[in-house]
PDB file of C-alpha atoms in Angstrom:
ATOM      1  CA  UNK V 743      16.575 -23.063 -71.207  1.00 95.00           C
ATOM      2  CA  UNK V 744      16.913 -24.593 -74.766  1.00 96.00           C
ATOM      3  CA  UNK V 745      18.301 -22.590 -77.617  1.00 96.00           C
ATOM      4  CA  UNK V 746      17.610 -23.799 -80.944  1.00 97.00           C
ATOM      5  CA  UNK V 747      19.552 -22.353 -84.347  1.00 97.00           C
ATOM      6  CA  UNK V 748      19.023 -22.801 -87.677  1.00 96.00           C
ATOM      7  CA  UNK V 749      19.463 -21.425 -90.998  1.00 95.00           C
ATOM      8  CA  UNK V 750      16.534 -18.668 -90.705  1.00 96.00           C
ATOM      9  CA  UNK V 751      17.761 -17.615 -87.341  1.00 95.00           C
ATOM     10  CA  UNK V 752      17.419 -18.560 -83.156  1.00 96.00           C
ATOM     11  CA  UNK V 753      14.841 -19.387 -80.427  1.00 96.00           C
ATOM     12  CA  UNK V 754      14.984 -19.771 -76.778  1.00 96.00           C
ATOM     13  CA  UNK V 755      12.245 -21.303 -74.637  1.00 96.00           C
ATOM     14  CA  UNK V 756      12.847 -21.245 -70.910  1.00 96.00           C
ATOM     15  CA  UNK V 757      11.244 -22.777 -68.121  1.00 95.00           C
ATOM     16  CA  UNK V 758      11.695 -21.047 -64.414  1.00 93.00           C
ATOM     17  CA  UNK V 759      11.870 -23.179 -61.573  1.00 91.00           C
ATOM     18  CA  UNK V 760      11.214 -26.457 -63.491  1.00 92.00           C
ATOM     19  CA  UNK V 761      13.579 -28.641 -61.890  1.00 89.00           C
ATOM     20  CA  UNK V 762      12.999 -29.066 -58.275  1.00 81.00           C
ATOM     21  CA  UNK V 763      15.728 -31.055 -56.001  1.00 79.00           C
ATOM     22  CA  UNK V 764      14.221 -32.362 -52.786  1.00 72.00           C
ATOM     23  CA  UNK V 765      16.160 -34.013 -50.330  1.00 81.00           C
ATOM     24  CA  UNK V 766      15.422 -36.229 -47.245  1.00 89.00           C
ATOM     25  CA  UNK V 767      12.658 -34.960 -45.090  1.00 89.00           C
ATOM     26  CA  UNK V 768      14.609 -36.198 -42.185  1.00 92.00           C
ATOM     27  CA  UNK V 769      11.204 -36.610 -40.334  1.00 96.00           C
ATOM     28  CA  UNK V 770      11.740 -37.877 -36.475  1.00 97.00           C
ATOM     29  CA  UNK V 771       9.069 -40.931 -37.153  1.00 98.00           C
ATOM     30  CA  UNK V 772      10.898 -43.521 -34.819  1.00 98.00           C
ATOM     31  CA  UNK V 773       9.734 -47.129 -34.967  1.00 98.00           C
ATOM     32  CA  UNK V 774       8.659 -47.662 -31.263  1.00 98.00           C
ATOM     33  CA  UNK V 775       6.779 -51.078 -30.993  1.00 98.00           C
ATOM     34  CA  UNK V 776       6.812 -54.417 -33.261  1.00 98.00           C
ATOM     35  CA  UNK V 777       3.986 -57.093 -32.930  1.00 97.00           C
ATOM     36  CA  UNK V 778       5.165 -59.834 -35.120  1.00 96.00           C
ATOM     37  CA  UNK V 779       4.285 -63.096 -34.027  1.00 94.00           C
ATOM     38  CA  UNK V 780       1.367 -63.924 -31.420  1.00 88.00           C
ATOM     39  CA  UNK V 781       0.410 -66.668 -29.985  1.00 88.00           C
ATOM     40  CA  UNK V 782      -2.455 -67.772 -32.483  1.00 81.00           C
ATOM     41  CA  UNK V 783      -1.286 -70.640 -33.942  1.00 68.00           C
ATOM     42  CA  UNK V 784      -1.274 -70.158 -38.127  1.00 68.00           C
ATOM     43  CA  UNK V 785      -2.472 -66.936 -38.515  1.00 73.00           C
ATOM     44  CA  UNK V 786      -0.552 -63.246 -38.722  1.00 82.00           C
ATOM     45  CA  UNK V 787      -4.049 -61.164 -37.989  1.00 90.00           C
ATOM     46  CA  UNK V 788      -2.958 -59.687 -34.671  1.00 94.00           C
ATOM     47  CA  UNK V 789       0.705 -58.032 -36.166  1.00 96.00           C
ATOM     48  CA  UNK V 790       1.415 -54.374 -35.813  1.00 97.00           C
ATOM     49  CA  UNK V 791       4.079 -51.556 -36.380  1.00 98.00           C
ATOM     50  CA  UNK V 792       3.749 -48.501 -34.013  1.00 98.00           C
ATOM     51  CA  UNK V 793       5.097 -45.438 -35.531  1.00 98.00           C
ATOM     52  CA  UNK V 794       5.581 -42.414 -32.873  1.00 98.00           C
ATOM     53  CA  UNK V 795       6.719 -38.843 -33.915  1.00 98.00           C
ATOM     54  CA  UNK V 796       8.853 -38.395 -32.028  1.00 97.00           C
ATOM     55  CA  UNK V 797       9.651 -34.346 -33.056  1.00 96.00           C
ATOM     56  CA  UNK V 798       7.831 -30.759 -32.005  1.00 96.00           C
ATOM     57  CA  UNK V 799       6.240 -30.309 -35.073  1.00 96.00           C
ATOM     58  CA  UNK V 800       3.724 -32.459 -37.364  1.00 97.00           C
ATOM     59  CA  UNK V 801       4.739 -34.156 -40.405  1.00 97.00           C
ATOM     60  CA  UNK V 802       3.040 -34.960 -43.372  1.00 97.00           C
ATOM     61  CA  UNK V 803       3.544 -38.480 -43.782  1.00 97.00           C
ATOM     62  CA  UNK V 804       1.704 -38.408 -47.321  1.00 97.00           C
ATOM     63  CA  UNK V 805       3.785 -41.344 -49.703  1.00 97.00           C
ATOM     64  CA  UNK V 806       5.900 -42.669 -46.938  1.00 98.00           C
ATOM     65  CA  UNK V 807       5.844 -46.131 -47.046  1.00 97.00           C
ATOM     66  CA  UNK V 808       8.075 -49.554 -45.949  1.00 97.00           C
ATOM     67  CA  UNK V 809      10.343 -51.003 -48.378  1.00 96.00           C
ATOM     68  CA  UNK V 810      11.190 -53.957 -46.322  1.00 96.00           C
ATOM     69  CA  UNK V 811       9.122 -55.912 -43.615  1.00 96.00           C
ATOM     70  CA  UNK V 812       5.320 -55.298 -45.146  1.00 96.00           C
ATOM     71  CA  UNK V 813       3.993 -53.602 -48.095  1.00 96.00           C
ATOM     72  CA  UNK V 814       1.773 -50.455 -47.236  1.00 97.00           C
ATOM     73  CA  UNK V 815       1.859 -46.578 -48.455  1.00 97.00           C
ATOM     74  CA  UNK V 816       0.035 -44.026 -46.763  1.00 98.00           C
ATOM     75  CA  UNK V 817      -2.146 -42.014 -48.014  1.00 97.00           C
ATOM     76  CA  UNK V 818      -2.925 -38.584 -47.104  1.00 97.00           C
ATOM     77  CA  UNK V 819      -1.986 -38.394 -43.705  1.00 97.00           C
ATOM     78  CA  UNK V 820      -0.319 -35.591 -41.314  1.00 98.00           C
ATOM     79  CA  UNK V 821       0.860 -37.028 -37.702  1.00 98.00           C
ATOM     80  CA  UNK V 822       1.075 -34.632 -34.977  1.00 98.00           C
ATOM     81  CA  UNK V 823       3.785 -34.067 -32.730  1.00 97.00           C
ATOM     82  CA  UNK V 824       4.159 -36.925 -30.041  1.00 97.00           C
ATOM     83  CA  UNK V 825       1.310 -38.673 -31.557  1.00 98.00           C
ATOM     84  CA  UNK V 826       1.409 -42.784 -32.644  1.00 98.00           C
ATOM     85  CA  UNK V 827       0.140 -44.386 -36.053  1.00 98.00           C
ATOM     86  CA  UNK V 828      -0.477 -48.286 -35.902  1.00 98.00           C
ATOM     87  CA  UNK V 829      -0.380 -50.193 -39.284  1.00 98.00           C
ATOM     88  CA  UNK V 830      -1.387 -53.681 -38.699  1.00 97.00           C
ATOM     89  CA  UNK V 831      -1.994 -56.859 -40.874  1.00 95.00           C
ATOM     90  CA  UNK V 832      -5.913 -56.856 -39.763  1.00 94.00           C
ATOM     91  CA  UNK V 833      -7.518 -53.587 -38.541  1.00 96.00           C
ATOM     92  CA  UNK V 834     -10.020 -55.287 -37.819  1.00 95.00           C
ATOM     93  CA  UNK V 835      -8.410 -57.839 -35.518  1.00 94.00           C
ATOM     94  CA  UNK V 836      -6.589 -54.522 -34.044  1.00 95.00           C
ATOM     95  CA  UNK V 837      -9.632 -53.239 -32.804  1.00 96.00           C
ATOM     96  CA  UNK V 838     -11.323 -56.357 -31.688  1.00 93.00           C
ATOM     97  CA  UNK V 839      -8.067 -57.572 -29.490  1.00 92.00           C
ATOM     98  CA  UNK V 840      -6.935 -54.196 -28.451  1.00 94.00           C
ATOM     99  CA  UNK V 841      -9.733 -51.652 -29.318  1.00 95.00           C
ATOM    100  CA  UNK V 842      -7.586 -49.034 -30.841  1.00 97.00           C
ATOM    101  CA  UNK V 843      -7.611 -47.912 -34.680  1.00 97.00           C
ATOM    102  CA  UNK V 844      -4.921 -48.663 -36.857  1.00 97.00           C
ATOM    103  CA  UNK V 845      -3.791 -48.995 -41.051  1.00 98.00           C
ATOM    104  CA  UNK V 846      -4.138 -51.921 -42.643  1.00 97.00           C
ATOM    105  CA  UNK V 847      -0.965 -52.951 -44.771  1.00 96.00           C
ATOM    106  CA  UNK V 848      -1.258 -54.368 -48.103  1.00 93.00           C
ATOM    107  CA  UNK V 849      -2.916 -58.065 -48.389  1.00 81.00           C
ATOM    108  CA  UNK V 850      -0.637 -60.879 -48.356  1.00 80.00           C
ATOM    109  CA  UNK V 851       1.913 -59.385 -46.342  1.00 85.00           C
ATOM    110  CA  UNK V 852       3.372 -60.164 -43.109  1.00 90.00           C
ATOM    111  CA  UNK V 853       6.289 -59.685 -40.942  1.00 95.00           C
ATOM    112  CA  UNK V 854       8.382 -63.086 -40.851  1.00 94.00           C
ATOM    113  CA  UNK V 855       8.879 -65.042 -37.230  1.00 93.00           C
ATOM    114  CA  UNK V 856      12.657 -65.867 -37.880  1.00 94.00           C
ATOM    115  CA  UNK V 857      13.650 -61.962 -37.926  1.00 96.00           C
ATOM    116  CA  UNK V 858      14.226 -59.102 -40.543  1.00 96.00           C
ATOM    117  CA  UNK V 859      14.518 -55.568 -41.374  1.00 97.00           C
ATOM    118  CA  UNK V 860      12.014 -53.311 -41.148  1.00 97.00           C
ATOM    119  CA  UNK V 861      12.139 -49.818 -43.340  1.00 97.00           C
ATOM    120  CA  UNK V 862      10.428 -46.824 -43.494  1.00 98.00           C
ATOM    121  CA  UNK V 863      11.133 -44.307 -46.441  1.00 97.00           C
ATOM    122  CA  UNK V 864       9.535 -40.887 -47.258  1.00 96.00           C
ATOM    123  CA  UNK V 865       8.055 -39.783 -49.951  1.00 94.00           C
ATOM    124  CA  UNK V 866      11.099 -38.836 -51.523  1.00 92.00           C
ATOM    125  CA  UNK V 867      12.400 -42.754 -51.333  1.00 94.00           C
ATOM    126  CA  UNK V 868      15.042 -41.774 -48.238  1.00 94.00           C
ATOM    127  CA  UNK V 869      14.748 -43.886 -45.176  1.00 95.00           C
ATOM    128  CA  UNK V 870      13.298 -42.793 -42.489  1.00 97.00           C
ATOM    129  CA  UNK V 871      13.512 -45.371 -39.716  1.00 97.00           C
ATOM    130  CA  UNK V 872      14.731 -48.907 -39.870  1.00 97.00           C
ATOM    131  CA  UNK V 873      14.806 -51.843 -37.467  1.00 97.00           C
ATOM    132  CA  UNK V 874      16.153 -55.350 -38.081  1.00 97.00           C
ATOM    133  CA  UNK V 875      14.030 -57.650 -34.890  1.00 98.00           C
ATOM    134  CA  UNK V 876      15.111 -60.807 -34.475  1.00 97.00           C
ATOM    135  CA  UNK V 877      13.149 -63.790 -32.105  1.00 96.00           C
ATOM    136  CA  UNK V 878      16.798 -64.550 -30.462  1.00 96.00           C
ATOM    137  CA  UNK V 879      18.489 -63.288 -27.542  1.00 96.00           C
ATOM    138  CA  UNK V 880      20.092 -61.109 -27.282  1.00 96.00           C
ATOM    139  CA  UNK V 881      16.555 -59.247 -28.342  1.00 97.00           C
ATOM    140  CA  UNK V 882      13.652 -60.139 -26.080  1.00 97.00           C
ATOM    141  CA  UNK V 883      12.455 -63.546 -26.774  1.00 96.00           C
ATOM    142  CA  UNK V 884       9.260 -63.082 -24.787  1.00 96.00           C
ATOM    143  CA  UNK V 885       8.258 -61.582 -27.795  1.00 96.00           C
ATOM    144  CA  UNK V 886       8.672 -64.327 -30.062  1.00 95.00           C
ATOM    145  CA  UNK V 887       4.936 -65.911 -29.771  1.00 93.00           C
ATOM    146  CA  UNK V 888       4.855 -66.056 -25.980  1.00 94.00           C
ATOM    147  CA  UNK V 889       2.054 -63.232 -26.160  1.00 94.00           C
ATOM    148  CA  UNK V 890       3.673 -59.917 -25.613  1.00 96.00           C
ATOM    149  CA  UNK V 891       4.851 -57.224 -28.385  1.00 97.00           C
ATOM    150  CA  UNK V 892       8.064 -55.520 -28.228  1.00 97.00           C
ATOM    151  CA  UNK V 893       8.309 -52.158 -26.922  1.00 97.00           C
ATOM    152  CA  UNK V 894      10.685 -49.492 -27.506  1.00 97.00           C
ATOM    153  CA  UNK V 895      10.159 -47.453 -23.915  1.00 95.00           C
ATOM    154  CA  UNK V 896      12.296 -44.138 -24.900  1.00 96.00           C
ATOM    155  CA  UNK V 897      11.342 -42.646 -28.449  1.00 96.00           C
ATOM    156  CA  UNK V 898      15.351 -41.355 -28.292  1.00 96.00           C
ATOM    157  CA  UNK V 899      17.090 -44.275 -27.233  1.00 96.00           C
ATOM    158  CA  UNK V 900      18.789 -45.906 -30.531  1.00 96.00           C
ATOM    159  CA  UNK V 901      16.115 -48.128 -32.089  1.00 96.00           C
ATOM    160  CA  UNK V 902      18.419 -50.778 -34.128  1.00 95.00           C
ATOM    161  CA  UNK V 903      19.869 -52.025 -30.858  1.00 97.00           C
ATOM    162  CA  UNK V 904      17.943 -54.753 -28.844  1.00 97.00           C
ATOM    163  CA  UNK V 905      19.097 -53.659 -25.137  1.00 97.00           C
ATOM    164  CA  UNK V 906      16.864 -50.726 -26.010  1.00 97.00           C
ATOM    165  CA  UNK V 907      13.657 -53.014 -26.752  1.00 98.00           C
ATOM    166  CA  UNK V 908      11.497 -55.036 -24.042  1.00 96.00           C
ATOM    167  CA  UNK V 909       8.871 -57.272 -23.858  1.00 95.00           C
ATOM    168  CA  UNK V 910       5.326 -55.239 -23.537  1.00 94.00           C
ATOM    169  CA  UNK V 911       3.971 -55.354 -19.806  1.00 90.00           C
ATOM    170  CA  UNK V 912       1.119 -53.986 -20.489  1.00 90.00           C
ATOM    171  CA  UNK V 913      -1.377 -56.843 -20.114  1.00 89.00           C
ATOM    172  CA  UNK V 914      -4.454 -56.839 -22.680  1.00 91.00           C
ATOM    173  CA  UNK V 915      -7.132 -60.150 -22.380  1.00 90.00           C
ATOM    174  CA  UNK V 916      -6.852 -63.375 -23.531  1.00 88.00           C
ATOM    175  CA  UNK V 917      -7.681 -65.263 -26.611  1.00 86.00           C
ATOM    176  CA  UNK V 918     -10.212 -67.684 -27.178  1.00 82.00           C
ATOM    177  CA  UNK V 919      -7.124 -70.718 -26.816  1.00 82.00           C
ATOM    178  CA  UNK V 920      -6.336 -69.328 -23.115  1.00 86.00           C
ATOM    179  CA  UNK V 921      -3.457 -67.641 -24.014  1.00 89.00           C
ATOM    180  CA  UNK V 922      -2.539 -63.735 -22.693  1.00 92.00           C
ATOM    181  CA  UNK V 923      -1.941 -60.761 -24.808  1.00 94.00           C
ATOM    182  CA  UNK V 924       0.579 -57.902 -23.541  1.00 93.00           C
ATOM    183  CA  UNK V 925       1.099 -54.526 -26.027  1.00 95.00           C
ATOM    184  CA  UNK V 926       0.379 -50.969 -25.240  1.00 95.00           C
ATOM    185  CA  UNK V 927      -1.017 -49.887 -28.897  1.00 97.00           C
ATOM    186  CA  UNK V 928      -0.840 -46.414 -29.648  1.00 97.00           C
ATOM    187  CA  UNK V 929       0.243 -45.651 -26.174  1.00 94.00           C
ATOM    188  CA  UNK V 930       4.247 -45.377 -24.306  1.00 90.00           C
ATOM    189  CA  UNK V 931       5.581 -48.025 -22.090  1.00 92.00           C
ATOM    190  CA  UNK V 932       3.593 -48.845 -18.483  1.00 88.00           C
ATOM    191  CA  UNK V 933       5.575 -49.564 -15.639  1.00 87.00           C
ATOM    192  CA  UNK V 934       4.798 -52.006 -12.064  1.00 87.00           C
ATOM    193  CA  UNK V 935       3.990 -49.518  -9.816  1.00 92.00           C
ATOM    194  CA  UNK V 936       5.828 -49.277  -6.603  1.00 95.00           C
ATOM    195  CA  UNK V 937       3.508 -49.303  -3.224  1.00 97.00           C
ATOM    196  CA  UNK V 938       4.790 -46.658  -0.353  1.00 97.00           C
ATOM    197  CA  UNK V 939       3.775 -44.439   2.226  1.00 97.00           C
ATOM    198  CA  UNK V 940       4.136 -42.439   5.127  1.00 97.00           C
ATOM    199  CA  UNK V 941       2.741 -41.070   8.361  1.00 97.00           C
ATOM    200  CA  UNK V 942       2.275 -38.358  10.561  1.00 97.00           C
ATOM    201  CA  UNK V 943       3.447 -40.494  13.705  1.00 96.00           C
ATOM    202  CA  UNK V 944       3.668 -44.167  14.405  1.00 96.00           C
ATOM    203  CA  UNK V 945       3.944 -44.357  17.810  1.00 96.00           C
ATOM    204  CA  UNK V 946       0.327 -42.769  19.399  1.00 95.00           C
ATOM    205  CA  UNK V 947      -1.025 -42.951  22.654  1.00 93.00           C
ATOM    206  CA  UNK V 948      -4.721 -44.704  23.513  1.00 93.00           C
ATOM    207  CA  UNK V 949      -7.487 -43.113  21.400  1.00 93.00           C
ATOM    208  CA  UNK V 950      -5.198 -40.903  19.272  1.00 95.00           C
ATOM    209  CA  UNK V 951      -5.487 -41.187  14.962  1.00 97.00           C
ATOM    210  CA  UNK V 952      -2.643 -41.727  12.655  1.00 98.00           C
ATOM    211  CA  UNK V 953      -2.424 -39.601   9.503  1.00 98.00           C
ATOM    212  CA  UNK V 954      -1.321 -41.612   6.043  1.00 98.00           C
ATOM    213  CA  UNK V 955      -0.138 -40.279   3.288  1.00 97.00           C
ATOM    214  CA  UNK V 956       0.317 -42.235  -0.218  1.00 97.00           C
ATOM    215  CA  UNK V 957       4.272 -41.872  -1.266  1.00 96.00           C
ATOM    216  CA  UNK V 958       3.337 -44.704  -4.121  1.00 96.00           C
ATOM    217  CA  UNK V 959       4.615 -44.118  -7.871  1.00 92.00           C
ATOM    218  CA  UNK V 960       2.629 -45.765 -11.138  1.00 89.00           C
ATOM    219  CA  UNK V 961      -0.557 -46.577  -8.783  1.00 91.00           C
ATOM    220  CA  UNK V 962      -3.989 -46.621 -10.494  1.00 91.00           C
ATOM    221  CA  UNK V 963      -5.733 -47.963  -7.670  1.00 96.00           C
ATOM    222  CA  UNK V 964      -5.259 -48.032  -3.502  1.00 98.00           C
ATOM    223  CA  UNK V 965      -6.269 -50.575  -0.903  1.00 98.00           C
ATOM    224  CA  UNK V 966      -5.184 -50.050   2.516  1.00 98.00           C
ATOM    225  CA  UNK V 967      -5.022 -52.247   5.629  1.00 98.00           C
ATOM    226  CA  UNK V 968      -5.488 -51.114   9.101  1.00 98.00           C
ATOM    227  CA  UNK V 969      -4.820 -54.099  11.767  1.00 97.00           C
ATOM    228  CA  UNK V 970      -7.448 -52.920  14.540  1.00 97.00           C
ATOM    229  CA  UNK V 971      -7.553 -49.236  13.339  1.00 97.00           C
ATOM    230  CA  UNK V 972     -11.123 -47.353  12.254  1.00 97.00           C
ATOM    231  CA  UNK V 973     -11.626 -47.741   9.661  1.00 97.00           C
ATOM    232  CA  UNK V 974      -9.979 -51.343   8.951  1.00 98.00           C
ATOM    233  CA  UNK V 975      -9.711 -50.601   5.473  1.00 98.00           C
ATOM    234  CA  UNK V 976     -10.053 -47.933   2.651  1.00 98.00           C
ATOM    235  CA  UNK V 977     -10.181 -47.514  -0.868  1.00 97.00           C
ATOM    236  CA  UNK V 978      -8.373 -44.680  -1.998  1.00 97.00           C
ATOM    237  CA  UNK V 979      -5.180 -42.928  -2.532  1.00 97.00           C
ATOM    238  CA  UNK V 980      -5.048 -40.986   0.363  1.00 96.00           C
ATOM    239  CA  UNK V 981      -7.144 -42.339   3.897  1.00 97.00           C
ATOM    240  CA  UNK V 982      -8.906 -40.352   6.060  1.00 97.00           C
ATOM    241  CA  UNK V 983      -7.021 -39.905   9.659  1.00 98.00           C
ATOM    242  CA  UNK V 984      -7.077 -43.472  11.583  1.00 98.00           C
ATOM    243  CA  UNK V 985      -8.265 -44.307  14.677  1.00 98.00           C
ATOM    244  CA  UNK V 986      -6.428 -46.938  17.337  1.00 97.00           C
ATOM    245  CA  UNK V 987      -7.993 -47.262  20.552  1.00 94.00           C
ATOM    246  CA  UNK V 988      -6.920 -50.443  21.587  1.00 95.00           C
ATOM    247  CA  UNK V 989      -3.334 -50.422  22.912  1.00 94.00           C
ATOM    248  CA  UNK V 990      -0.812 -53.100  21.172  1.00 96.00           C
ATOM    249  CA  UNK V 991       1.008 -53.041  17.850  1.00 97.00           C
ATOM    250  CA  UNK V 992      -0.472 -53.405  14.944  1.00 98.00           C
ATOM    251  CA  UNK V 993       0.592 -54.100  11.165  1.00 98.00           C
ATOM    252  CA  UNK V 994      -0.400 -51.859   8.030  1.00 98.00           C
ATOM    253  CA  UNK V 995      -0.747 -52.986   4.487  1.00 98.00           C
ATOM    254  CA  UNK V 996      -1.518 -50.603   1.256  1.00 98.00           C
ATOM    255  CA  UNK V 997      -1.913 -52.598  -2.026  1.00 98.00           C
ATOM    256  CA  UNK V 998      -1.526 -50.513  -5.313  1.00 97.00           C
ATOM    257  CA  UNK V 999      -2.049 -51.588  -8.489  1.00 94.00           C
ATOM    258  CA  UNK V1000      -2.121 -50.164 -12.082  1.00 89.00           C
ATOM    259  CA  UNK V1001      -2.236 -52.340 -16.100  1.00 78.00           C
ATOM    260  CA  UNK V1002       1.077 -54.375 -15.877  1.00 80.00           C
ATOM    261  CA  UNK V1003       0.073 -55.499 -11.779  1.00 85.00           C
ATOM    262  CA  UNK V1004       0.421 -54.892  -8.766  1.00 92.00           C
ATOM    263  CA  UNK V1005       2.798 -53.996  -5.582  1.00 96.00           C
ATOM    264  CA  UNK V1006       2.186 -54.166  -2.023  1.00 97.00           C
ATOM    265  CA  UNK V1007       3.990 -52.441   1.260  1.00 97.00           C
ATOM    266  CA  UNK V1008       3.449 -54.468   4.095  1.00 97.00           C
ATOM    267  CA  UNK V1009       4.575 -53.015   7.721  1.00 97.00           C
ATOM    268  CA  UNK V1010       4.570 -55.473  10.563  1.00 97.00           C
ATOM    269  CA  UNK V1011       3.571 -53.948  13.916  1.00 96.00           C
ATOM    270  CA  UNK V1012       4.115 -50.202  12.516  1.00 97.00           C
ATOM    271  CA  UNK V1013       1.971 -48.986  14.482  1.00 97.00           C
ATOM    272  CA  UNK V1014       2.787 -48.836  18.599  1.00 96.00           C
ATOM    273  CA  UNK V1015      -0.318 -47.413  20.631  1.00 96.00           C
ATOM    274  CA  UNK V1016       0.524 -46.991  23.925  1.00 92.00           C
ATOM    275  CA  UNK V1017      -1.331 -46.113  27.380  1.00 87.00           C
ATOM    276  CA  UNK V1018      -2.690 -42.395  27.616  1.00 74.00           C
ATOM    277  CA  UNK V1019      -0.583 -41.556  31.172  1.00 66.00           C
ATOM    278  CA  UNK V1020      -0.789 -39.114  33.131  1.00 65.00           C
ATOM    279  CA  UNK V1021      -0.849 -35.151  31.984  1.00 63.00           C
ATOM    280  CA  UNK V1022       0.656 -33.706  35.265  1.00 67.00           C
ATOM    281  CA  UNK V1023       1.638 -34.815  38.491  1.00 66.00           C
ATOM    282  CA  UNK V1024       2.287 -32.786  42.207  1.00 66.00           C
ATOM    283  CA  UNK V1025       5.108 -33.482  44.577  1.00 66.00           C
ATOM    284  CA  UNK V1026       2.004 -34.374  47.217  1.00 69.00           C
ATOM    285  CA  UNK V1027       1.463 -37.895  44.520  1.00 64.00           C
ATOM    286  CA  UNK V1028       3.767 -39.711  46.445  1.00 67.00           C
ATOM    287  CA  UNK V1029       5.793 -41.695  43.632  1.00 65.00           C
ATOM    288  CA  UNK V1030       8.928 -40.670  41.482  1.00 63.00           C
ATOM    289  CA  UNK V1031       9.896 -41.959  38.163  1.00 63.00           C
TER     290      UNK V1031
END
């Protein structure tokens, strides 16, 4: 309200709910993967910043932008919960190398090889996430133009601290100079998987079949290995039952595999198959064991 006097007399003019006081948003946007140096020799077209909301709700990210590391603002934009943005230096190099859509930061800019901070504010100019990488140990150095990103595996883990960030596994083509890509673009981390099983018995008798079940974790993709067993070999997760009718002992491989490789469990004579015996004898048989 203003009040104004003079010799004649008074006025007030007021204005409700004119000044508005925001705060922080505190939005849970979490930094969770840095691409900022591949191996192309010259060139900054294949660097990224993952974003990840990391929250239960969406949030409008309209007018957040970084104030250190690259120049970009976005524009009218809402990111739902447990959902990834990618702003990159070349979308169109994105999508070519790793066929995923992404933001393309302002022209000219680019994150630098020897290390520095990267901040995110909200529309309201309070930071939202910040991470200062660096291409020394004790933060992943695989990541320092060897071909892989860095990943941040757990959305909650603290960000700023470089026990917390890996090299990306996840393995992506090559480039036209022979050299591999690794990053897992608006996706979490991939793990090696870890090759197991089990089975219903692995000591039969003549002309019985062996049961196997898959106790693998991470697998994409099963290849099993039956040493003188019908079938030899399948291609599956879970085999049907297995015939042995030729006694001796024989060994059992399954192979699993999924994006970052593969594992293998390889049991040396597992399998015992035995003579069929007898099913019942008299006392007139004339033998005793």
């Amino acid at each position: 309200c203003l009040t104004a006097t003079n010799q004649w007399g008074t006025a007030t003019a007021c204005k409700n709910n004119y000044i508005h006081v925001v705060g922080p948003t505190n939005a849970p946007i979490v930094m969770t993967e840095i691409n900022y140096r591949s191996p192309i020799t010259g060139t900054d077209s294949l660097e990224f910043i993952e974003l990840y909301n990391n929250g239960s709700a969406p949030v409008d990210m309209t007018g957040f932008h970084f104030s250190k590391g690259v120049e970009f603002t976005f524009p009218s934009f809402t990111l739902n919960s447990q959902a990834y943005v990618l702003v990159a230096k070349s979308s169109a190099w994105i999508t070519n190398y790793y066929h995923v859509s992404s933001y393309q930061w302002n022209s000219g800019s680019a994150l630098t090889n020897q290390g520095e901070a990267i901040v995110l504010k909200d529309v309201n100019g309070y930071v939202v996430d910040s991470v200062y990488y660096m291409p020394t140990l004790p933060w992943d150095t695989l990541a320092n133009g060897k071909g892989p990103s860095l990943e941040l595996c757990d959305p909650n883990a603290n960000n700023s601290l470089a026990e917390n960030w890996r090299h990306a596994v996840e393995y992506q083509g090559k480039l036209s100079t022979g050299d591999s890509l690794w990053a897992s673009p608006l996706a979490g981390c991939s793990y090696l998987p870890v090759a197991g099983f089990t089975v219903s018995d692995s000591t039969i008798t003549l002309g019985q079949s062996v049961v196997f079940t898959d106790a693998s974790t991470g697998a994409l993709t099963w290849f099993w290995e039956f040493e003188r067993g019908i079938p030899e070999t399948f291609n599956g997760q879970n085999p049907p039952p297995v015939l042995y009718n030729i006694m001796g002992s024989y060994d059992v491989t399954l192979t699993v595999t999924n994006g970052t490789g593969q594992s293998k469990k390889y049991k040396p004579m597992f399998i015992q198959v035995g003579p069929s015996g007898i099913h019942e004898k008299t006392v007139n048989d004339g033998f005793t064991v």
